[in-house]
């Protein structure tokens, strides 16, 4: 759910940026949403992205010894001393946890990282003491970072991302009913916007879309079924490959949401 919230904030920013580009390239399709009190002209925003934020390639982790080997702008200047560093890895249904006393990775932590596949993610929780600039006394603090493992070369839809968005828009037509999706609040100002409907899927070693399932429902069974069918009907992708050129599995999320920013920009 945390990574899902991150995706929503990123999506909202993408929608704002899309106002400077054409509707076709931004993956936006016009529809009308009918209300008993008013008619609101809105659009459907389409997105297909990796399932987790902060992607890291495996080679970066293989060569890592300390946290700053993969955490950019690591805040050494903040840290007076360490209490502990907790690494939590999620590989399918399996959860692994390992603790160290400072920013240097232990052999067990390195082993966990080396065994993660391309549908895995992990978190680093750094518990440390920071000197308060006013009181000059140490205070307990926590820094958390989340990462996902991505292949050396990601999976690709034939013709690229724009062709993928075009395929999904054309197949969906005007059949996606998002009228029952509740609004959500995003960003530091809790800005209210239309919520998403999303489908998780994996592209396997043969380029097939598999393990297709609803991740966030539209609350309309027909719409949910159509979303999954759109993914199932995609042509074969070019599969992802690792650093050795071997085909590997990669996870994605197909997400749609209503937007007032898609038209008239």
PDB file of C-alpha atoms in Angstrom:
ATOM      1  CA  UNK A   1       0.000   0.000   0.000  1.00  0.00           C
ATOM      2  CA  UNK A   2       2.911   2.377   0.685  1.00  0.00           C
ATOM      3  CA  UNK A   3       4.339   1.917  -2.756  1.00  0.00           C
ATOM      4  CA  UNK A   4       0.821   2.275  -4.134  1.00  0.00           C
ATOM      5  CA  UNK A   5       0.480   5.718  -2.449  1.00  0.00           C
ATOM      6  CA  UNK A   6       3.805   6.714  -3.945  1.00  0.00           C
ATOM      7  CA  UNK A   7       2.492   5.731  -7.372  1.00  0.00           C
ATOM      8  CA  UNK A   8      -0.592   7.915  -6.867  1.00  0.00           C
ATOM      9  CA  UNK A   9       1.470  10.996  -5.993  1.00  0.00           C
ATOM     10  CA  UNK A  10       3.728  10.362  -8.988  1.00  0.00           C
ATOM     11  CA  UNK A  11       0.701   9.860 -11.222  1.00  0.00           C
ATOM     12  CA  UNK A  12      -0.857  13.130 -10.083  1.00  0.00           C
ATOM     13  CA  UNK A  13       2.381  14.974 -10.886  1.00  0.00           C
ATOM     14  CA  UNK A  14       2.475  13.260 -14.276  1.00  0.00           C
ATOM     15  CA  UNK A  15      -1.041  14.459 -15.004  1.00  0.00           C
ATOM     16  CA  UNK A  16      -0.033  18.053 -14.272  1.00  0.00           C
ATOM     17  CA  UNK A  17       3.025  17.776 -16.500  1.00  0.00           C
ATOM     18  CA  UNK A  18       0.935  16.270 -19.273  1.00  0.00           C
ATOM     19  CA  UNK A  19      -0.742  19.635 -19.798  1.00  0.00           C
ATOM     20  CA  UNK A  20       2.277  20.715 -21.831  1.00  0.00           C
ATOM     21  CA  UNK A  21       2.014  17.826 -24.277  1.00  0.00           C
ATOM     22  CA  UNK A  22      -0.572  16.518 -26.697  1.00  0.00           C
ATOM     23  CA  UNK A  23      -3.393  14.310 -25.444  1.00  0.00           C
ATOM     24  CA  UNK A  24      -2.333  11.448 -27.661  1.00  0.00           C
ATOM     25  CA  UNK A  25       1.204  11.263 -26.293  1.00  0.00           C
ATOM     26  CA  UNK A  26       0.120  11.603 -22.675  1.00  0.00           C
ATOM     27  CA  UNK A  27      -2.210   8.619 -22.864  1.00  0.00           C
ATOM     28  CA  UNK A  28      -5.395  10.558 -22.244  1.00  0.00           C
ATOM     29  CA  UNK A  29      -8.806   9.684 -23.704  1.00  0.00           C
ATOM     30  CA  UNK A  30     -11.810  12.031 -23.430  1.00  0.00           C
ATOM     31  CA  UNK A  31     -15.032  10.816 -21.801  1.00  0.00           C
ATOM     32  CA  UNK A  32     -18.021  12.447 -20.142  1.00  0.00           C
ATOM     33  CA  UNK A  33     -18.957  11.732 -16.523  1.00  0.00           C
ATOM     34  CA  UNK A  34     -22.671  12.216 -15.801  1.00  0.00           C
ATOM     35  CA  UNK A  35     -23.919  13.375 -12.427  1.00  0.00           C
ATOM     36  CA  UNK A  36     -27.487  14.072 -11.293  1.00  0.00           C
ATOM     37  CA  UNK A  37     -26.526  17.674 -10.542  1.00  0.00           C
ATOM     38  CA  UNK A  38     -23.957  18.439 -13.221  1.00  0.00           C
ATOM     39  CA  UNK A  39     -22.002  17.157 -16.173  1.00  0.00           C
ATOM     40  CA  UNK A  40     -18.246  17.199 -15.665  1.00  0.00           C
ATOM     41  CA  UNK A  41     -15.944  16.907 -18.664  1.00  0.00           C
ATOM     42  CA  UNK A  42     -13.132  14.633 -17.594  1.00  0.00           C
ATOM     43  CA  UNK A  43     -10.588  12.331 -19.173  1.00  0.00           C
ATOM     44  CA  UNK A  44      -9.102   8.939 -18.476  1.00  0.00           C
ATOM     45  CA  UNK A  45      -5.397   8.978 -17.788  1.00  0.00           C
ATOM     46  CA  UNK A  46      -3.579   5.731 -18.679  1.00  0.00           C
ATOM     47  CA  UNK A  47      -0.307   4.614 -17.131  1.00  0.00           C
ATOM     48  CA  UNK A  48       1.793   1.439 -17.139  1.00  0.00           C
ATOM     49  CA  UNK A  49       4.757   1.506 -14.780  1.00  0.00           C
ATOM     50  CA  UNK A  50       6.969  -0.739 -12.690  1.00  0.00           C
ATOM     51  CA  UNK A  51       5.247  -1.799  -9.501  1.00  0.00           C
ATOM     52  CA  UNK A  52       7.619  -0.246  -6.965  1.00  0.00           C
ATOM     53  CA  UNK A  53       9.461   3.073  -6.591  1.00  0.00           C
ATOM     54  CA  UNK A  54      13.214   3.764  -6.462  1.00  0.00           C
ATOM     55  CA  UNK A  55      14.468   1.100  -8.893  1.00  0.00           C
ATOM     56  CA  UNK A  56      17.907  -0.450  -8.435  1.00  0.00           C
ATOM     57  CA  UNK A  57      19.679  -2.802 -10.811  1.00  0.00           C
ATOM     58  CA  UNK A  58      21.118  -5.997  -9.359  1.00  0.00           C
ATOM     59  CA  UNK A  59      24.747  -5.116 -10.131  1.00  0.00           C
ATOM     60  CA  UNK A  60      24.529  -2.059  -7.893  1.00  0.00           C
ATOM     61  CA  UNK A  61      23.494  -4.309  -5.001  1.00  0.00           C
ATOM     62  CA  UNK A  62      26.007  -7.046  -5.803  1.00  0.00           C
ATOM     63  CA  UNK A  63      28.829  -4.509  -5.478  1.00  0.00           C
ATOM     64  CA  UNK A  64      27.400  -2.784  -2.391  1.00  0.00           C
ATOM     65  CA  UNK A  65      29.298  -2.864   0.893  1.00  0.00           C
ATOM     66  CA  UNK A  66      27.761   0.088   2.724  1.00  0.00           C
ATOM     67  CA  UNK A  67      24.400   1.859   2.583  1.00  0.00           C
ATOM     68  CA  UNK A  68      25.759   4.824   0.636  1.00  0.00           C
ATOM     69  CA  UNK A  69      26.694   2.462  -2.188  1.00  0.00           C
ATOM     70  CA  UNK A  70      23.018   2.418  -3.201  1.00  0.00           C
ATOM     71  CA  UNK A  71      21.344   5.209  -1.188  1.00  0.00           C
ATOM     72  CA  UNK A  72      22.015   8.458  -2.988  1.00  0.00           C
ATOM     73  CA  UNK A  73      22.775  11.552  -0.906  1.00  0.00           C
ATOM     74  CA  UNK A  74      23.226   9.453   2.197  1.00  0.00           C
ATOM     75  CA  UNK A  75      23.012  11.863   5.188  1.00  0.00           C
ATOM     76  CA  UNK A  76      26.326  11.152   6.924  1.00  0.00           C
ATOM     77  CA  UNK A  77      26.347  14.688   8.362  1.00  0.00           C
ATOM     78  CA  UNK A  78      23.109  14.112  10.235  1.00  0.00           C
ATOM     79  CA  UNK A  79      24.235  10.994  12.041  1.00  0.00           C
ATOM     80  CA  UNK A  80      26.076  11.325  15.324  1.00  0.00           C
ATOM     81  CA  UNK A  81      25.883   7.590  16.074  1.00  0.00           C
ATOM     82  CA  UNK A  82      23.900   4.526  15.019  1.00  0.00           C
ATOM     83  CA  UNK A  83      21.393   2.584  17.098  1.00  0.00           C
ATOM     84  CA  UNK A  84      20.684  -0.046  14.431  1.00  0.00           C
ATOM     85  CA  UNK A  85      20.054  -0.590  10.731  1.00  0.00           C
ATOM     86  CA  UNK A  86      17.174  -2.926   9.834  1.00  0.00           C
ATOM     87  CA  UNK A  87      16.891  -4.390   6.338  1.00  0.00           C
ATOM     88  CA  UNK A  88      13.518  -5.934   5.403  1.00  0.00           C
ATOM     89  CA  UNK A  89      13.176  -7.781   2.082  1.00  0.00           C
ATOM     90  CA  UNK A  90       9.925  -8.858   0.407  1.00  0.00           C
ATOM     91  CA  UNK A  91      10.175 -11.704  -2.107  1.00  0.00           C
ATOM     92  CA  UNK A  92       6.699 -12.906  -3.029  1.00  0.00           C
ATOM     93  CA  UNK A  93       5.076 -14.011   0.224  1.00  0.00           C
ATOM     94  CA  UNK A  94       8.461 -14.430   1.892  1.00  0.00           C
ATOM     95  CA  UNK A  95       9.739 -11.706   4.235  1.00  0.00           C
ATOM     96  CA  UNK A  96      13.363 -11.633   5.426  1.00  0.00           C
ATOM     97  CA  UNK A  97      14.834  -9.346   8.058  1.00  0.00           C
ATOM     98  CA  UNK A  98      18.421  -8.648   9.130  1.00  0.00           C
ATOM     99  CA  UNK A  99      19.903  -6.110  11.556  1.00  0.00           C
ATOM    100  CA  UNK A 100      23.298  -4.428  11.652  1.00  0.00           C
ATOM    101  CA  UNK A 101      24.864  -1.969  14.077  1.00  0.00           C
ATOM    102  CA  UNK A 102      25.894   0.668  11.520  1.00  0.00           C
ATOM    103  CA  UNK A 103      25.909   1.559   7.828  1.00  0.00           C
ATOM    104  CA  UNK A 104      28.139  -1.367   6.855  1.00  0.00           C
ATOM    105  CA  UNK A 105      26.119  -4.305   5.515  1.00  0.00           C
ATOM    106  CA  UNK A 106      26.529  -7.606   7.354  1.00  0.00           C
ATOM    107  CA  UNK A 107      27.147 -10.897   5.496  1.00  0.00           C
ATOM    108  CA  UNK A 108      23.536 -11.915   6.221  1.00  0.00           C
ATOM    109  CA  UNK A 109      22.182  -8.617   4.838  1.00  0.00           C
ATOM    110  CA  UNK A 110      24.336  -9.037   1.723  1.00  0.00           C
ATOM    111  CA  UNK A 111      23.037 -12.603   1.308  1.00  0.00           C
ATOM    112  CA  UNK A 112      19.421 -11.422   1.478  1.00  0.00           C
ATOM    113  CA  UNK A 113      20.051  -8.733  -1.135  1.00  0.00           C
ATOM    114  CA  UNK A 114      21.830 -11.149  -3.478  1.00  0.00           C
ATOM    115  CA  UNK A 115      18.840 -13.527  -3.459  1.00  0.00           C
ATOM    116  CA  UNK A 116      16.196 -10.955  -4.427  1.00  0.00           C
ATOM    117  CA  UNK A 117      14.578 -11.393  -7.846  1.00  0.00           C
ATOM    118  CA  UNK A 118      13.017  -8.876 -10.212  1.00  0.00           C
ATOM    119  CA  UNK A 119       9.623  -8.871  -8.522  1.00  0.00           C
ATOM    120  CA  UNK A 120      11.175  -8.157  -5.110  1.00  0.00           C
ATOM    121  CA  UNK A 121      11.515  -5.033  -3.050  1.00  0.00           C
ATOM    122  CA  UNK A 122      13.265  -4.103   0.175  1.00  0.00           C
ATOM    123  CA  UNK A 123      13.323  -1.419   2.840  1.00  0.00           C
ATOM    124  CA  UNK A 124      16.154   0.020   4.918  1.00  0.00           C
ATOM    125  CA  UNK A 125      15.340   1.506   8.319  1.00  0.00           C
ATOM    126  CA  UNK A 126      18.210   3.489   9.848  1.00  0.00           C
ATOM    127  CA  UNK A 127      17.824   4.280  13.551  1.00  0.00           C
ATOM    128  CA  UNK A 128      20.346   6.874  14.678  1.00  0.00           C
ATOM    129  CA  UNK A 129      21.174   9.723  17.049  1.00  0.00           C
ATOM    130  CA  UNK A 130      21.222  13.283  15.747  1.00  0.00           C
ATOM    131  CA  UNK A 131      22.421  16.330  17.651  1.00  0.00           C
ATOM    132  CA  UNK A 132      19.695  18.921  18.167  1.00  0.00           C
ATOM    133  CA  UNK A 133      21.110  22.250  16.981  1.00  0.00           C
ATOM    134  CA  UNK A 134      19.292  24.145  19.758  1.00  0.00           C
ATOM    135  CA  UNK A 135      19.684  21.925  22.814  1.00  0.00           C
ATOM    136  CA  UNK A 136      22.950  20.339  21.631  1.00  0.00           C
ATOM    137  CA  UNK A 137      21.613  17.036  22.907  1.00  0.00           C
ATOM    138  CA  UNK A 138      21.307  13.806  20.917  1.00  0.00           C
ATOM    139  CA  UNK A 139      17.833  12.824  19.714  1.00  0.00           C
ATOM    140  CA  UNK A 140      16.603   9.512  18.358  1.00  0.00           C
ATOM    141  CA  UNK A 141      15.724   9.611  14.659  1.00  0.00           C
ATOM    142  CA  UNK A 142      14.710   7.191  11.917  1.00  0.00           C
ATOM    143  CA  UNK A 143      15.348   7.270   8.172  1.00  0.00           C
ATOM    144  CA  UNK A 144      13.478   4.866   5.890  1.00  0.00           C
ATOM    145  CA  UNK A 145      14.167   4.110   2.238  1.00  0.00           C
ATOM    146  CA  UNK A 146      12.349   1.681  -0.079  1.00  0.00           C
ATOM    147  CA  UNK A 147      13.753   0.113  -3.249  1.00  0.00           C
ATOM    148  CA  UNK A 148      12.761  -2.307  -5.973  1.00  0.00           C
ATOM    149  CA  UNK A 149      14.985  -4.574  -8.045  1.00  0.00           C
ATOM    150  CA  UNK A 150      14.774  -4.029 -11.791  1.00  0.00           C
ATOM    151  CA  UNK A 151      16.405  -5.956 -14.641  1.00  0.00           C
ATOM    152  CA  UNK A 152      19.421  -4.600 -16.445  1.00  0.00           C
ATOM    153  CA  UNK A 153      17.158  -4.134 -19.485  1.00  0.00           C
ATOM    154  CA  UNK A 154      13.446  -3.711 -18.632  1.00  0.00           C
ATOM    155  CA  UNK A 155      10.676  -5.499 -20.509  1.00  0.00           C
ATOM    156  CA  UNK A 156       9.329  -3.491 -23.427  1.00  0.00           C
ATOM    157  CA  UNK A 157       6.075  -3.383 -25.343  1.00  0.00           C
ATOM    158  CA  UNK A 158       6.655  -3.685 -29.130  1.00  0.00           C
ATOM    159  CA  UNK A 159       7.053  -0.130 -30.398  1.00  0.00           C
ATOM    160  CA  UNK A 160       7.531   1.384 -26.959  1.00  0.00           C
ATOM    161  CA  UNK A 161       5.390   3.041 -24.307  1.00  0.00           C
ATOM    162  CA  UNK A 162       3.347   5.279 -26.628  1.00  0.00           C
ATOM    163  CA  UNK A 163       2.280   2.271 -28.689  1.00  0.00           C
ATOM    164  CA  UNK A 164       1.277   0.486 -25.483  1.00  0.00           C
ATOM    165  CA  UNK A 165      -0.893   3.394 -24.328  1.00  0.00           C
ATOM    166  CA  UNK A 166      -2.438   3.635 -27.809  1.00  0.00           C
ATOM    167  CA  UNK A 167      -3.225  -0.099 -27.750  1.00  0.00           C
ATOM    168  CA  UNK A 168      -4.940   0.122 -24.362  1.00  0.00           C
ATOM    169  CA  UNK A 169      -6.929   3.252 -25.288  1.00  0.00           C
ATOM    170  CA  UNK A 170      -8.125   1.828 -28.579  1.00  0.00           C
ATOM    171  CA  UNK A 171      -9.165  -1.513 -27.063  1.00  0.00           C
ATOM    172  CA  UNK A 172     -10.916   0.170 -24.122  1.00  0.00           C
ATOM    173  CA  UNK A 173     -12.763   2.701 -26.254  1.00  0.00           C
ATOM    174  CA  UNK A 174     -15.428   4.354 -24.089  1.00  0.00           C
ATOM    175  CA  UNK A 175     -16.214   1.208 -22.094  1.00  0.00           C
ATOM    176  CA  UNK A 176     -14.284   1.986 -18.899  1.00  0.00           C
ATOM    177  CA  UNK A 177     -16.798   3.161 -16.292  1.00  0.00           C
ATOM    178  CA  UNK A 178     -14.931   4.797 -13.398  1.00  0.00           C
ATOM    179  CA  UNK A 179     -17.958   6.500 -11.866  1.00  0.00           C
ATOM    180  CA  UNK A 180     -17.836   4.404  -8.673  1.00  0.00           C
ATOM    181  CA  UNK A 181     -14.161   4.968  -7.855  1.00  0.00           C
ATOM    182  CA  UNK A 182     -13.921   7.023  -4.642  1.00  0.00           C
ATOM    183  CA  UNK A 183     -11.804  10.147  -4.378  1.00  0.00           C
ATOM    184  CA  UNK A 184      -8.528  10.094  -2.488  1.00  0.00           C
ATOM    185  CA  UNK A 185      -6.220  12.662  -0.905  1.00  0.00           C
ATOM    186  CA  UNK A 186      -2.630  12.928  -2.131  1.00  0.00           C
ATOM    187  CA  UNK A 187       0.418  15.046  -1.439  1.00  0.00           C
ATOM    188  CA  UNK A 188       1.446  17.096   1.601  1.00  0.00           C
ATOM    189  CA  UNK A 189      -1.605  19.358   1.212  1.00  0.00           C
ATOM    190  CA  UNK A 190      -4.027  16.387   1.085  1.00  0.00           C
ATOM    191  CA  UNK A 191      -5.349  17.493  -2.285  1.00  0.00           C
ATOM    192  CA  UNK A 192      -8.502  15.566  -3.179  1.00  0.00           C
ATOM    193  CA  UNK A 193      -8.507  13.874  -6.577  1.00  0.00           C
ATOM    194  CA  UNK A 194     -10.149  10.936  -8.325  1.00  0.00           C
ATOM    195  CA  UNK A 195      -8.865   7.578  -7.157  1.00  0.00           C
ATOM    196  CA  UNK A 196      -7.247   4.953  -9.383  1.00  0.00           C
ATOM    197  CA  UNK A 197      -8.211   1.573 -10.725  1.00  0.00           C
ATOM    198  CA  UNK A 198      -5.216  -0.674 -11.307  1.00  0.00           C
ATOM    199  CA  UNK A 199      -4.181  -4.130 -12.455  1.00  0.00           C
ATOM    200  CA  UNK A 200      -1.004  -5.955 -11.472  1.00  0.00           C
ATOM    201  CA  UNK A 201       0.680  -8.233 -13.995  1.00  0.00           C
ATOM    202  CA  UNK A 202       4.021  -9.812 -14.770  1.00  0.00           C
ATOM    203  CA  UNK A 203       5.807 -10.150 -18.098  1.00  0.00           C
ATOM    204  CA  UNK A 204       7.417 -13.591 -18.032  1.00  0.00           C
ATOM    205  CA  UNK A 205      10.515 -14.906 -19.790  1.00  0.00           C
ATOM    206  CA  UNK A 206       8.523 -15.499 -23.001  1.00  0.00           C
ATOM    207  CA  UNK A 207       7.069 -11.970 -23.060  1.00  0.00           C
ATOM    208  CA  UNK A 208       3.606 -13.111 -21.939  1.00  0.00           C
ATOM    209  CA  UNK A 209       1.425 -11.156 -19.489  1.00  0.00           C
ATOM    210  CA  UNK A 210       0.731 -13.501 -16.557  1.00  0.00           C
ATOM    211  CA  UNK A 211      -0.492 -13.386 -12.927  1.00  0.00           C
ATOM    212  CA  UNK A 212      -3.017 -10.709 -13.885  1.00  0.00           C
ATOM    213  CA  UNK A 213      -5.117  -9.465 -10.974  1.00  0.00           C
ATOM    214  CA  UNK A 214      -6.962  -6.358  -9.800  1.00  0.00           C
ATOM    215  CA  UNK A 215      -4.860  -4.349  -7.384  1.00  0.00           C
ATOM    216  CA  UNK A 216      -7.313  -1.474  -6.852  1.00  0.00           C
ATOM    217  CA  UNK A 217     -10.932  -2.055  -7.828  1.00  0.00           C
ATOM    218  CA  UNK A 218     -13.242   0.294  -9.726  1.00  0.00           C
ATOM    219  CA  UNK A 219     -16.149  -1.134  -7.697  1.00  0.00           C
ATOM    220  CA  UNK A 220     -17.744  -2.080 -11.022  1.00  0.00           C
ATOM    221  CA  UNK A 221     -17.170  -5.761 -11.932  1.00  0.00           C
ATOM    222  CA  UNK A 222     -17.537  -5.126 -15.674  1.00  0.00           C
ATOM    223  CA  UNK A 223     -14.826  -2.450 -15.594  1.00  0.00           C
ATOM    224  CA  UNK A 224     -12.490  -4.630 -13.518  1.00  0.00           C
ATOM    225  CA  UNK A 225     -12.965  -7.518 -15.968  1.00  0.00           C
ATOM    226  CA  UNK A 226     -12.269  -5.254 -18.942  1.00  0.00           C
ATOM    227  CA  UNK A 227      -9.087  -3.936 -17.312  1.00  0.00           C
ATOM    228  CA  UNK A 228      -7.781  -7.482 -16.881  1.00  0.00           C
ATOM    229  CA  UNK A 229      -8.830  -8.435 -20.413  1.00  0.00           C
ATOM    230  CA  UNK A 230      -6.938  -5.449 -21.852  1.00  0.00           C
ATOM    231  CA  UNK A 231      -3.775  -6.747 -20.215  1.00  0.00           C
ATOM    232  CA  UNK A 232      -4.427 -10.373 -21.194  1.00  0.00           C
ATOM    233  CA  UNK A 233      -4.980  -9.385 -24.851  1.00  0.00           C
ATOM    234  CA  UNK A 234      -1.687  -7.508 -25.201  1.00  0.00           C
ATOM    235  CA  UNK A 235       0.691  -8.859 -27.848  1.00  0.00           C
ATOM    236  CA  UNK A 236       3.933 -10.460 -26.664  1.00  0.00           C
ATOM    237  CA  UNK A 237       6.397  -8.050 -25.076  1.00  0.00           C
ATOM    238  CA  UNK A 238      10.155  -8.105 -25.475  1.00  0.00           C
ATOM    239  CA  UNK A 239      11.068  -9.749 -22.148  1.00  0.00           C
ATOM    240  CA  UNK A 240      13.384  -8.167 -19.604  1.00  0.00           C
ATOM    241  CA  UNK A 241      16.968  -9.414 -19.398  1.00  0.00           C
ATOM    242  CA  UNK A 242      19.522  -9.496 -16.600  1.00  0.00           C
ATOM    243  CA  UNK A 243      23.180  -8.497 -16.700  1.00  0.00           C
ATOM    244  CA  UNK A 244      23.993 -11.788 -18.457  1.00  0.00           C
ATOM    245  CA  UNK A 245      21.385 -11.330 -21.176  1.00  0.00           C
ATOM    246  CA  UNK A 246      19.079 -13.974 -19.676  1.00  0.00           C
ATOM    247  CA  UNK A 247      15.310 -13.391 -19.922  1.00  0.00           C
ATOM    248  CA  UNK A 248      13.730 -12.681 -16.534  1.00  0.00           C
ATOM    249  CA  UNK A 249      10.312 -11.860 -15.067  1.00  0.00           C
ATOM    250  CA  UNK A 250       9.319  -8.262 -14.380  1.00  0.00           C
ATOM    251  CA  UNK A 251       6.225  -6.912 -12.612  1.00  0.00           C
ATOM    252  CA  UNK A 252       4.086  -3.974 -13.791  1.00  0.00           C
ATOM    253  CA  UNK A 253       0.954  -2.048 -12.882  1.00  0.00           C
ATOM    254  CA  UNK A 254      -1.652  -0.817 -15.395  1.00  0.00           C
ATOM    255  CA  UNK A 255      -3.436   2.142 -13.830  1.00  0.00           C
ATOM    256  CA  UNK A 256      -6.253   4.411 -14.988  1.00  0.00           C
ATOM    257  CA  UNK A 257      -7.844   7.378 -13.268  1.00  0.00           C
ATOM    258  CA  UNK A 258     -10.226  10.203 -14.104  1.00  0.00           C
ATOM    259  CA  UNK A 259      -8.609  13.591 -14.540  1.00  0.00           C
ATOM    260  CA  UNK A 260      -9.771  17.150 -15.052  1.00  0.00           C
ATOM    261  CA  UNK A 261      -6.303  18.082 -16.331  1.00  0.00           C
ATOM    262  CA  UNK A 262      -6.333  16.053 -19.538  1.00  0.00           C
ATOM    263  CA  UNK A 263      -8.405  18.436 -21.663  1.00  0.00           C
ATOM    264  CA  UNK A 264      -7.965  22.031 -22.673  1.00  0.00           C
ATOM    265  CA  UNK A 265      -4.371  22.416 -21.542  1.00  0.00           C
TER     266      UNK A 265
END
